[in-house]
Amino acid sequence: MTLNDHLDTAQADQELFELLRIPSVSADPTHQADMGRAAEFLRAKLDRLGFEARVDPTAGHPVVYAERLKAPGAPTVLIYGHYDVQPEAPLEMWTTPPFEPTVRNGRIYARGSTDDKGQAYAHVRGAELLLSQGELPVNLKFLLEGEEEVGSRNLEPYIREHQDELQADVIVISDGSRFAPDVPTVTYGLRGLSYVEVHVTGANRDLHSGSYGGAAPNPINALASIIARLKDEQGRVTVPGFYDGVEELTDQEREMWAQLPHNDAEFAASIGATALPGEAGYSTLERLWARPTLDVNGIWGGYQGEGSKTVIAGKAGAKISMRLVPGQDPERITELVKQYIPTLAPEGAQVEVVGLHGGQPVKVDLDSPYVQAAGAALERVYGKRPAYARTGGSIPIVAAFRSLLGAPVLLVDMGLNEDAPHSPNESFALSDYHNGILTSAYLLQEIGQLR
Amino acid sequence: MTLNDHLDTAQADQELFELLRIPSVSADPTHQADMGRAAEFLRAKLDRLGFEARVDPTAGHPVVYAERLKAPGAPTVLIYGHYDVQPEAPLEMWTTPPFEPTVRNGRIYARGSTDDKGQAYAHVRGAELLLSQGELPVNLKFLLEGEEEVGSRNLEPYIREHQDELQADVIVISDGSRFAPDVPTVTYGLRGLSYVEVHVTGANRDLHSGSYGGAAPNPINALASIIARLKDEQGRVTVPGFYDGVEELTDQEREMWAQLPHNDAEFAASIGATALPGEAGYSTLERLWARPTLDVNGIWGGYQGEGSKTVIAGKAGAKISMRLVPGQDPERITELVKQYIPTLAPEGAQVEVVGLHGGQPVKVDLDSPYVQAAGAALERVYGKRPAYARTGGSIPIVAAFRSLLGAPVLLVDMGLNEDAPHSPNESFALSDYHNGILTSAYLLQEIGQLR
């Protein structure tokens, strides 16, 4: 008999529905009491499973912490998830009420179904499944926060404060999407971020372009010329030292990713783009997951209203961010950018560069036993070899786990992009939920064998 | 005896003050009745001087038209001015009430004192001065509108409708500033304008820069690269054909302007700029008055709020205008720009260029007898040779006069920049007002000798 035969899906669904009915919208102060209810729901459940479970207050919404440390000599696993959800607005776009979970076509429709109650609860049920067969094969800790959707601002202090208690050999997070419906995915890398704001000043006020055009410095033209020079014809960032230390893709990675069901034309069509420009010499997935890049995220200056106004603005500005990859340090990159951009200033333009924030890139060694354990668990659930992917985004809390707890982070995403997290009619396939429970259980079994 | 000896300054001042007390703010509907009062004030005055004078209704505020055609064989002069004024706000910034003219340090402080009631009324008093000595030496027409500060939108239709009646050999406008306090100025050229808006589209929506950065087209980066390529390292506009037909500066102009009391360092300091970048090979005044240029007047795209948002915008846009000089046609330039800009679009960027509006450049031949007459008149008033300048701005109504009436336009500005038109504490030096009256009278005498 496999674990699969012991999975009580009816009970698992009913409990998740109960959790989904609690409108734990962290951004909305009127849901303060609901946040407490959701935290208590999870604490009580973990307590019933024999965890030492508690609800810890923070400066914001509480953290649920639970641990069951009954596998001496076995690795310790920390599972992170969050019980808060995005606001439901616009309500009129929902086919069925966001906090009344409804199953249609094999999908649970509810706010939080995939992000992240469904995925977090799959781990709770995964532990329950194992416990129904005996003791857990690992020492297991749960850290379930209530502020992920509002920036996790109290989580890092919490981790610092409980650094000893939270020690683990590996951290597991399920809070995202698999590469594609038929592709079980282990995500072993995230890009980092360096985000700056550039301010360009010309004259000390807005000027009339008739009286001054041809002699006054124009900060918008200057800003455009600066931005244009930040990437070369090959799509490479021109900041000196930017690529120093960048970890090159391995042949293994290039080959693996080339096998993935990705099609440039379909990808472009999915965003309505006519091309997918980027750094020469790399495939789209390579550029998205393993290459640093630079994008202007916002720009402003002068007159933005209807019609024409003949003004030469005194100021202009832009927000510019760089996605970073392993080998790049956000602080160093921000420093390089702050040094370089002013050197591009045309005559008459005064340039100031302010660092806004950064995030460390993260990568777990593909050969790591934990990555291998995750792959093996997924293969047991899906009967096929999983994809080993990275992702282009940054999850700031991952870097915090990394630096504060020093443990590798495994991203075992159970959802799909089509689940529409953050959007109306968010959903989670019942099969993904059930496979998620099995994945969690098998993963702990695999990790348990690493002692 | 010169005309100067017959100038009754007390009476001239008193009448102007009466006109300045009427709050004829064209932009403010609550001043509708005041607009009519100001128009009637002028009509009645011109009627008393023996003009055939009337107030003509328009779709907006009325036009005052008056003519005295009693100099058979002599040239016909049309004097244009406006009796409407800018709103007075912010009222608390005025030292004395805007519609209670007050003399301090030899200056009349009042809204409209320099722009344009004072300058327009100087011409009325100039005619009166001449009439006190006999018949006018020219056939004289006055066209005084009430919508200059709100875009003169009903003036062009009015000119079209009264095209025959308004025929003149020369048009005289006094509605601006002399080059400098000690420099009587004849302005013989204005730049034109071509104004476009550029829209750049990448994906069909805003995208997350983590998930898509490195593959999605970024319309802001694309727009910056387009703008950066619109001018070369020499500050020259790169649009093919842009300089075709541009009238080069004459040696005479370069020499004249080099004599003017202009200092680059002071000019830069006056606008708080660290440099005065522009087209190589031309002095600042040459670039401002006689060279075409290109400035971005506004730019927008992506996130402009506080902090950081990791978005790749779907769209970005900019307003771009070119100041044009004689030899350039706004429609042709707009067409060239509409053809050229899309060729600069990077891969994945879709570009649309919309023409917003244009204005013809204007130049009166320096050797024209009217320019010479204006110079001679100023020399009689000030006892020194005037400056022959151009100006960098565009006055759309000048091009309309030019094209509809076919007559050269003389700009005989009586004010100064320090008069602060459009600002609180607008003023007009009494000496400039009195010299303006004399200039008007001498100018008509000089033109009268051109028969």
XYZ file of C-alpha atoms in Angstrom, chain B:
451
model
C 9.628 121.142 -30.840
C 9.544 117.375 -30.852
C 6.565 115.154 -30.188
C 8.046 114.609 -26.770
C 7.180 118.163 -25.777
C 3.518 117.559 -26.552
C 3.193 114.351 -24.556
C 0.757 114.793 -21.685
C 2.004 112.019 -19.405
C -0.368 112.819 -16.541
C -3.402 112.396 -18.775
C -1.917 109.289 -20.434
C -1.256 107.685 -17.053
C -4.685 108.513 -15.693
C -6.456 106.930 -18.669
C -4.334 103.786 -18.539
C -5.054 103.447 -14.812
C -8.761 103.628 -15.596
C -8.375 100.759 -18.067
C -6.244 98.769 -15.617
C -8.967 99.047 -12.970
C -11.303 96.942 -15.118
C -10.619 93.294 -14.143
C -10.910 91.910 -17.667
C -9.805 88.341 -16.884
C -10.756 86.390 -19.990
C -10.356 82.979 -18.352
C -12.894 83.713 -15.619
C -16.585 83.626 -16.597
C -17.499 85.824 -13.613
C -15.670 88.666 -15.370
C -17.878 88.498 -18.471
C -19.287 92.000 -17.851
C -15.801 93.417 -17.239
C -14.729 92.150 -20.639
C -17.507 94.185 -22.211
C -16.573 97.233 -20.111
C -12.935 97.096 -21.178
C -13.877 96.722 -24.828
C -16.302 99.634 -24.611
C -13.684 101.773 -22.844
C -11.332 101.315 -25.807
C -14.038 101.772 -28.438
C -15.213 105.003 -26.841
C -11.672 106.344 -26.586
C -10.905 105.585 -30.242
C -14.258 107.034 -31.221
C -13.369 110.278 -29.421
C -10.092 110.323 -31.362
C -12.112 110.296 -34.577
C -11.768 106.633 -35.445
C -14.668 104.644 -36.788
C -14.734 102.320 -33.856
C -16.937 99.384 -32.934
C -17.139 96.382 -30.633
C -17.653 93.202 -32.646
C -19.061 90.155 -30.890
C -17.379 86.782 -31.441
C -18.160 83.293 -30.178
C -16.101 84.355 -27.158
C -15.098 87.780 -25.919
C -15.592 90.732 -28.301
C -13.052 92.321 -30.613
C -12.548 96.082 -30.694
C -12.012 97.277 -34.235
C -11.300 100.890 -35.205
C -9.961 102.589 -38.293
C -9.048 106.054 -39.448
C -8.237 106.050 -43.131
C -7.470 109.664 -43.932
C -4.004 109.468 -45.490
C -4.617 108.676 -49.143
C -1.537 107.219 -50.788
C 0.154 106.533 -47.462
C 0.678 103.016 -46.145
C -1.915 101.316 -44.002
C -0.839 100.128 -40.577
C -2.739 97.568 -38.485
C -1.952 97.632 -34.780
C -2.828 94.461 -32.877
C -3.113 94.222 -29.100
C -5.285 92.629 -26.443
C -7.308 93.997 -23.579
C -7.780 90.768 -21.656
C -5.436 89.855 -18.815
C -4.222 86.802 -16.948
C -6.014 85.761 -13.753
C -4.610 87.541 -10.710
C -4.087 84.449 -8.520
C -2.307 84.011 -6.172
C -3.802 87.208 -4.781
C -1.881 87.041 -1.494
C 1.389 87.450 -3.388
C 0.472 90.954 -4.575
C 1.904 93.883 -2.626
C -0.975 96.106 -3.760
C -4.284 94.933 -5.268
C -3.924 93.728 -8.878
C -6.747 95.905 -10.165
C -5.787 99.025 -8.232
C -2.860 100.408 -10.230
C -0.212 101.796 -7.902
C 3.023 103.567 -8.772
C 6.143 102.588 -6.821
C 9.735 103.343 -7.863
C 8.598 104.604 -11.237
C 6.595 101.489 -12.037
C 2.882 100.911 -12.475
C 1.926 97.796 -10.539
C -1.254 96.200 -11.874
C -2.416 93.073 -13.678
C -2.246 93.846 -17.386
C 0.093 96.821 -16.943
C 2.684 95.419 -19.348
C 0.670 92.498 -20.810
C -0.907 94.019 -22.751
C -3.065 96.957 -21.735
C -0.076 99.236 -21.162
C 1.569 98.404 -24.475
C -1.677 98.470 -26.464
C -2.779 101.736 -24.894
C 0.621 103.293 -25.673
C -0.360 102.923 -29.333
C -3.742 104.545 -28.705
C -2.003 107.466 -26.993
C 0.613 107.529 -29.766
C -2.140 108.089 -32.311
C -3.645 110.742 -30.042
C -0.279 112.477 -29.784
C -0.005 112.646 -33.549
C -3.602 113.794 -33.921
C -2.910 116.636 -31.497
C -0.472 117.901 -34.137
C -2.563 117.270 -37.247
C -3.728 114.339 -39.348
C -2.219 110.871 -38.990
C 0.599 110.238 -41.459
C -0.761 106.746 -42.244
C -4.068 104.976 -42.551
C -4.424 103.350 -39.151
C -6.397 100.335 -37.967
C -6.658 98.941 -34.452
C -7.535 95.301 -33.750
C -7.770 94.705 -30.011
C -8.908 91.255 -28.934
C -10.145 89.879 -25.616
C -8.959 86.285 -25.792
C -5.191 86.358 -26.136
C -4.681 84.867 -22.682
C -7.019 81.975 -23.451
C -5.586 81.021 -26.851
C -7.093 83.565 -29.282
C -9.397 80.867 -30.519
C -11.922 83.193 -32.104
C -9.423 85.577 -33.645
C -8.465 83.595 -36.705
C -12.128 83.157 -37.733
C -12.590 86.898 -37.116
C -9.615 87.762 -39.332
C -10.907 85.447 -42.046
C -14.322 87.057 -41.899
C -12.904 90.594 -42.022
C -10.018 89.839 -44.320
C -10.705 92.715 -46.720
C -11.333 95.258 -44.006
C -8.166 94.293 -42.159
C -5.862 94.614 -45.181
C -2.697 96.508 -44.268
C 0.816 97.081 -45.514
C 2.324 96.253 -42.165
C 1.131 94.877 -38.849
C 2.546 96.178 -35.593
C 2.431 94.235 -32.337
C 3.714 95.338 -28.950
C 3.101 92.488 -26.544
C 6.464 91.397 -25.252
C 9.841 92.280 -23.830
C 12.840 94.155 -25.153
C 16.180 92.394 -25.124
C 17.392 94.282 -22.072
C 16.551 97.469 -20.155
C 18.949 99.678 -22.084
C 18.292 98.067 -25.406
C 15.435 99.269 -27.587
C 14.577 96.271 -29.707
C 13.004 95.472 -33.043
C 12.067 91.810 -33.155
C 12.008 90.586 -36.725
C 11.705 86.824 -36.360
C 9.918 84.100 -34.422
C 10.493 80.381 -34.431
C 7.802 77.959 -35.504
C 6.756 74.715 -33.881
C 6.056 71.080 -34.615
C 4.653 69.177 -31.644
C 4.103 65.443 -31.587
C 3.167 62.784 -29.097
C 4.850 59.382 -29.200
C 3.200 56.224 -27.878
C 5.221 53.064 -27.388
C 3.622 49.703 -26.650
C 5.381 46.536 -25.552
C 3.251 43.775 -24.062
C -0.524 44.108 -23.900
C -0.448 44.766 -20.149
C 1.855 45.593 -17.271
C 4.036 42.628 -16.387
C 5.994 41.550 -13.328
C 9.632 42.385 -13.913
C 10.742 39.230 -12.104
C 8.720 36.836 -14.195
C 9.312 38.660 -17.483
C 12.469 40.758 -17.123
C 14.953 39.659 -19.742
C 12.392 38.648 -22.350
C 9.495 41.102 -22.345
C 9.861 44.253 -24.452
C 10.137 47.293 -22.193
C 8.427 50.314 -23.783
C 10.159 52.773 -21.437
C 13.617 51.538 -22.333
C 12.521 51.578 -25.979
C 11.233 55.140 -25.717
C 14.463 56.275 -24.065
C 16.491 54.729 -26.835
C 14.320 56.441 -29.469
C 14.648 59.827 -27.777
C 18.395 59.409 -27.304
C 18.763 58.898 -31.040
C 16.806 62.007 -32.057
C 19.861 64.207 -31.536
C 23.482 63.436 -32.310
C 26.618 64.196 -30.348
C 26.749 67.656 -31.919
C 23.258 68.471 -30.644
C 21.843 68.251 -34.153
C 18.441 66.720 -34.803
C 18.845 63.423 -36.663
C 15.494 63.360 -38.459
C 16.432 62.967 -42.149
C 15.610 66.133 -44.088
C 15.115 68.158 -40.907
C 17.639 70.838 -41.894
C 16.676 70.943 -45.573
C 15.993 74.522 -46.579
C 16.897 76.015 -43.183
C 17.883 79.647 -43.729
C 21.400 80.084 -42.478
C 22.253 83.025 -40.283
C 23.810 85.892 -42.195
C 27.148 87.346 -41.203
C 25.288 90.554 -40.445
C 23.056 88.768 -37.931
C 25.940 86.950 -36.272
C 27.831 90.201 -35.886
C 24.817 92.149 -34.605
C 23.932 89.548 -32.012
C 27.522 89.180 -30.868
C 27.353 92.879 -29.882
C 24.302 92.416 -27.664
C 24.780 92.544 -23.903
C 24.515 88.789 -23.388
C 26.691 86.729 -21.090
C 26.444 82.939 -21.059
C 27.444 82.573 -17.430
C 24.843 85.096 -16.291
C 22.202 83.533 -18.513
C 22.955 80.071 -17.112
C 22.900 81.445 -13.573
C 19.523 83.086 -14.216
C 17.972 79.649 -14.727
C 20.153 77.830 -12.218
C 21.791 75.724 -14.916
C 25.359 74.452 -14.884
C 25.709 74.575 -18.662
C 23.879 75.700 -21.793
C 24.055 72.647 -24.024
C 23.001 72.898 -27.637
C 23.974 72.606 -31.270
C 27.703 72.898 -31.828
C 28.954 75.854 -33.856
C 26.410 78.445 -32.753
C 26.333 80.969 -29.942
C 23.574 80.810 -27.353
C 21.549 83.625 -28.932
C 21.980 82.072 -32.354
C 20.707 78.758 -31.017
C 17.777 80.389 -29.257
C 16.641 82.594 -32.107
C 17.771 81.146 -35.408
C 18.374 77.429 -35.014
C 15.798 74.668 -34.883
C 15.882 72.359 -31.919
C 14.136 69.426 -30.309
C 12.983 69.039 -26.716
C 11.008 66.391 -24.911
C 8.263 68.302 -23.108
C 6.880 65.404 -21.122
C 7.384 61.708 -20.556
C 5.509 59.023 -18.688
C 5.305 55.296 -18.187
C 5.150 52.631 -15.484
C 5.210 53.328 -11.782
C 5.674 56.932 -10.672
C 4.708 56.647 -6.988
C 6.735 56.312 -3.834
C 9.052 53.402 -3.344
C 9.646 50.518 -5.670
C 7.302 48.523 -7.854
C 8.746 45.782 -9.992
C 6.688 46.338 -13.098
C 7.436 46.288 -16.794
C 4.889 48.707 -18.189
C 2.785 47.829 -21.213
C 2.925 51.394 -22.496
C 4.946 54.567 -22.320
C 4.702 57.908 -24.014
C 6.321 61.277 -24.544
C 5.531 64.699 -25.881
C 8.234 65.996 -28.165
C 8.395 69.356 -29.870
C 10.678 70.991 -32.332
C 11.191 74.725 -32.625
C 11.464 75.597 -36.287
C 13.135 78.408 -38.185
C 12.495 80.087 -41.540
C 12.811 77.578 -44.331
C 11.098 74.819 -42.328
C 7.441 73.970 -42.706
C 5.702 72.557 -39.606
C 3.546 70.127 -41.560
C 6.485 68.786 -43.488
C 8.604 68.442 -40.334
C 5.796 66.656 -38.499
C 5.507 64.283 -41.441
C 9.259 63.598 -41.422
C 9.179 62.903 -37.704
C 6.188 60.596 -38.054
C 8.111 58.643 -40.662
C 11.419 58.598 -38.823
C 10.592 57.779 -35.218
C 9.060 54.344 -35.942
C 12.290 53.366 -37.722
C 14.100 53.830 -34.402
C 11.852 51.385 -32.550
C 13.800 48.557 -30.930
C 12.619 44.987 -31.430
C 9.278 44.346 -29.764
C 8.314 48.015 -29.450
C 5.342 49.261 -31.430
C 5.455 52.989 -31.995
C 2.760 55.447 -32.922
C 3.441 59.137 -33.542
C 0.571 61.624 -33.426
C 0.948 65.210 -34.642
C -0.516 67.612 -32.071
C 0.006 71.041 -33.518
C 2.307 73.252 -35.463
C 3.137 76.876 -36.037
C 4.919 78.603 -38.896
C 8.235 80.325 -38.285
C 8.175 84.007 -39.189
C 10.885 86.376 -40.288
C 10.719 89.855 -41.694
C 13.537 90.811 -44.017
C 16.009 92.958 -42.079
C 16.265 95.238 -45.128
C 12.512 95.738 -45.219
C 11.615 99.444 -45.076
C 9.263 98.697 -42.192
C 12.038 97.172 -40.108
C 14.154 100.199 -40.957
C 11.267 102.517 -40.010
C 10.922 100.805 -36.648
C 14.659 101.137 -36.080
C 14.588 104.822 -36.952
C 11.622 105.446 -34.635
C 13.362 103.743 -31.721
C 16.542 105.706 -32.384
C 14.563 108.966 -32.240
C 13.057 107.964 -28.879
C 16.103 106.466 -27.203
C 18.890 108.330 -28.929
C 20.681 105.107 -29.734
C 20.622 102.428 -32.375
C 18.221 99.641 -31.497
C 18.961 95.944 -31.444
C 17.554 93.797 -34.212
C 16.696 90.578 -32.512
C 14.648 87.508 -33.094
C 12.911 85.491 -30.444
C 12.841 81.784 -29.769
C 9.158 81.427 -29.109
C 6.227 81.168 -31.444
C 3.236 83.537 -31.520
C 0.611 81.565 -33.412
C -1.443 84.650 -34.213
C 1.524 86.218 -36.000
C 1.578 83.347 -38.447
C -2.180 83.778 -38.935
C -1.729 87.489 -39.715
C 1.061 86.574 -42.044
C -0.883 83.980 -43.950
C -4.323 85.624 -43.944
C -3.320 89.242 -44.469
C -0.027 88.685 -46.278
C 1.621 91.625 -44.558
C 4.905 91.709 -42.647
C 4.631 91.825 -38.885
C 6.786 94.165 -36.804
C 7.276 93.291 -33.144
C 8.060 96.471 -31.265
C 8.152 95.257 -27.695
C 7.956 97.896 -24.982
C 8.156 95.702 -21.878
C 10.879 93.865 -20.030
C 11.142 90.360 -18.599
C 11.377 91.921 -15.163
C 7.847 93.292 -15.619
C 6.759 89.781 -14.588
C 3.838 89.331 -16.959
C 1.540 86.460 -15.828
C 3.019 86.680 -12.315
C 1.993 88.475 -9.137
C 3.111 92.112 -8.975
C 3.101 92.540 -12.735
C 4.358 96.004 -13.542
C 5.289 98.367 -16.349
C 7.832 101.141 -15.991
C 6.259 104.566 -16.472
C 9.261 105.473 -18.627
C 8.616 102.409 -20.819
C 4.993 103.425 -21.177
C 5.876 106.976 -22.118
C 8.649 105.879 -24.467
C 6.167 103.419 -25.935
C 3.768 106.246 -26.767
C 6.557 108.162 -28.463
C 7.783 105.040 -30.267
C 4.305 104.457 -31.635
C 3.975 108.038 -32.860
C 7.444 108.145 -34.433
C 6.921 104.739 -36.002
C 3.773 105.971 -37.766
C 5.646 109.072 -38.898
C 8.489 106.964 -40.274
C 6.103 104.594 -42.004
C 4.181 107.598 -43.380
C 7.312 108.649 -45.232
C 7.428 105.319 -47.065
C 4.704 106.332 -49.474
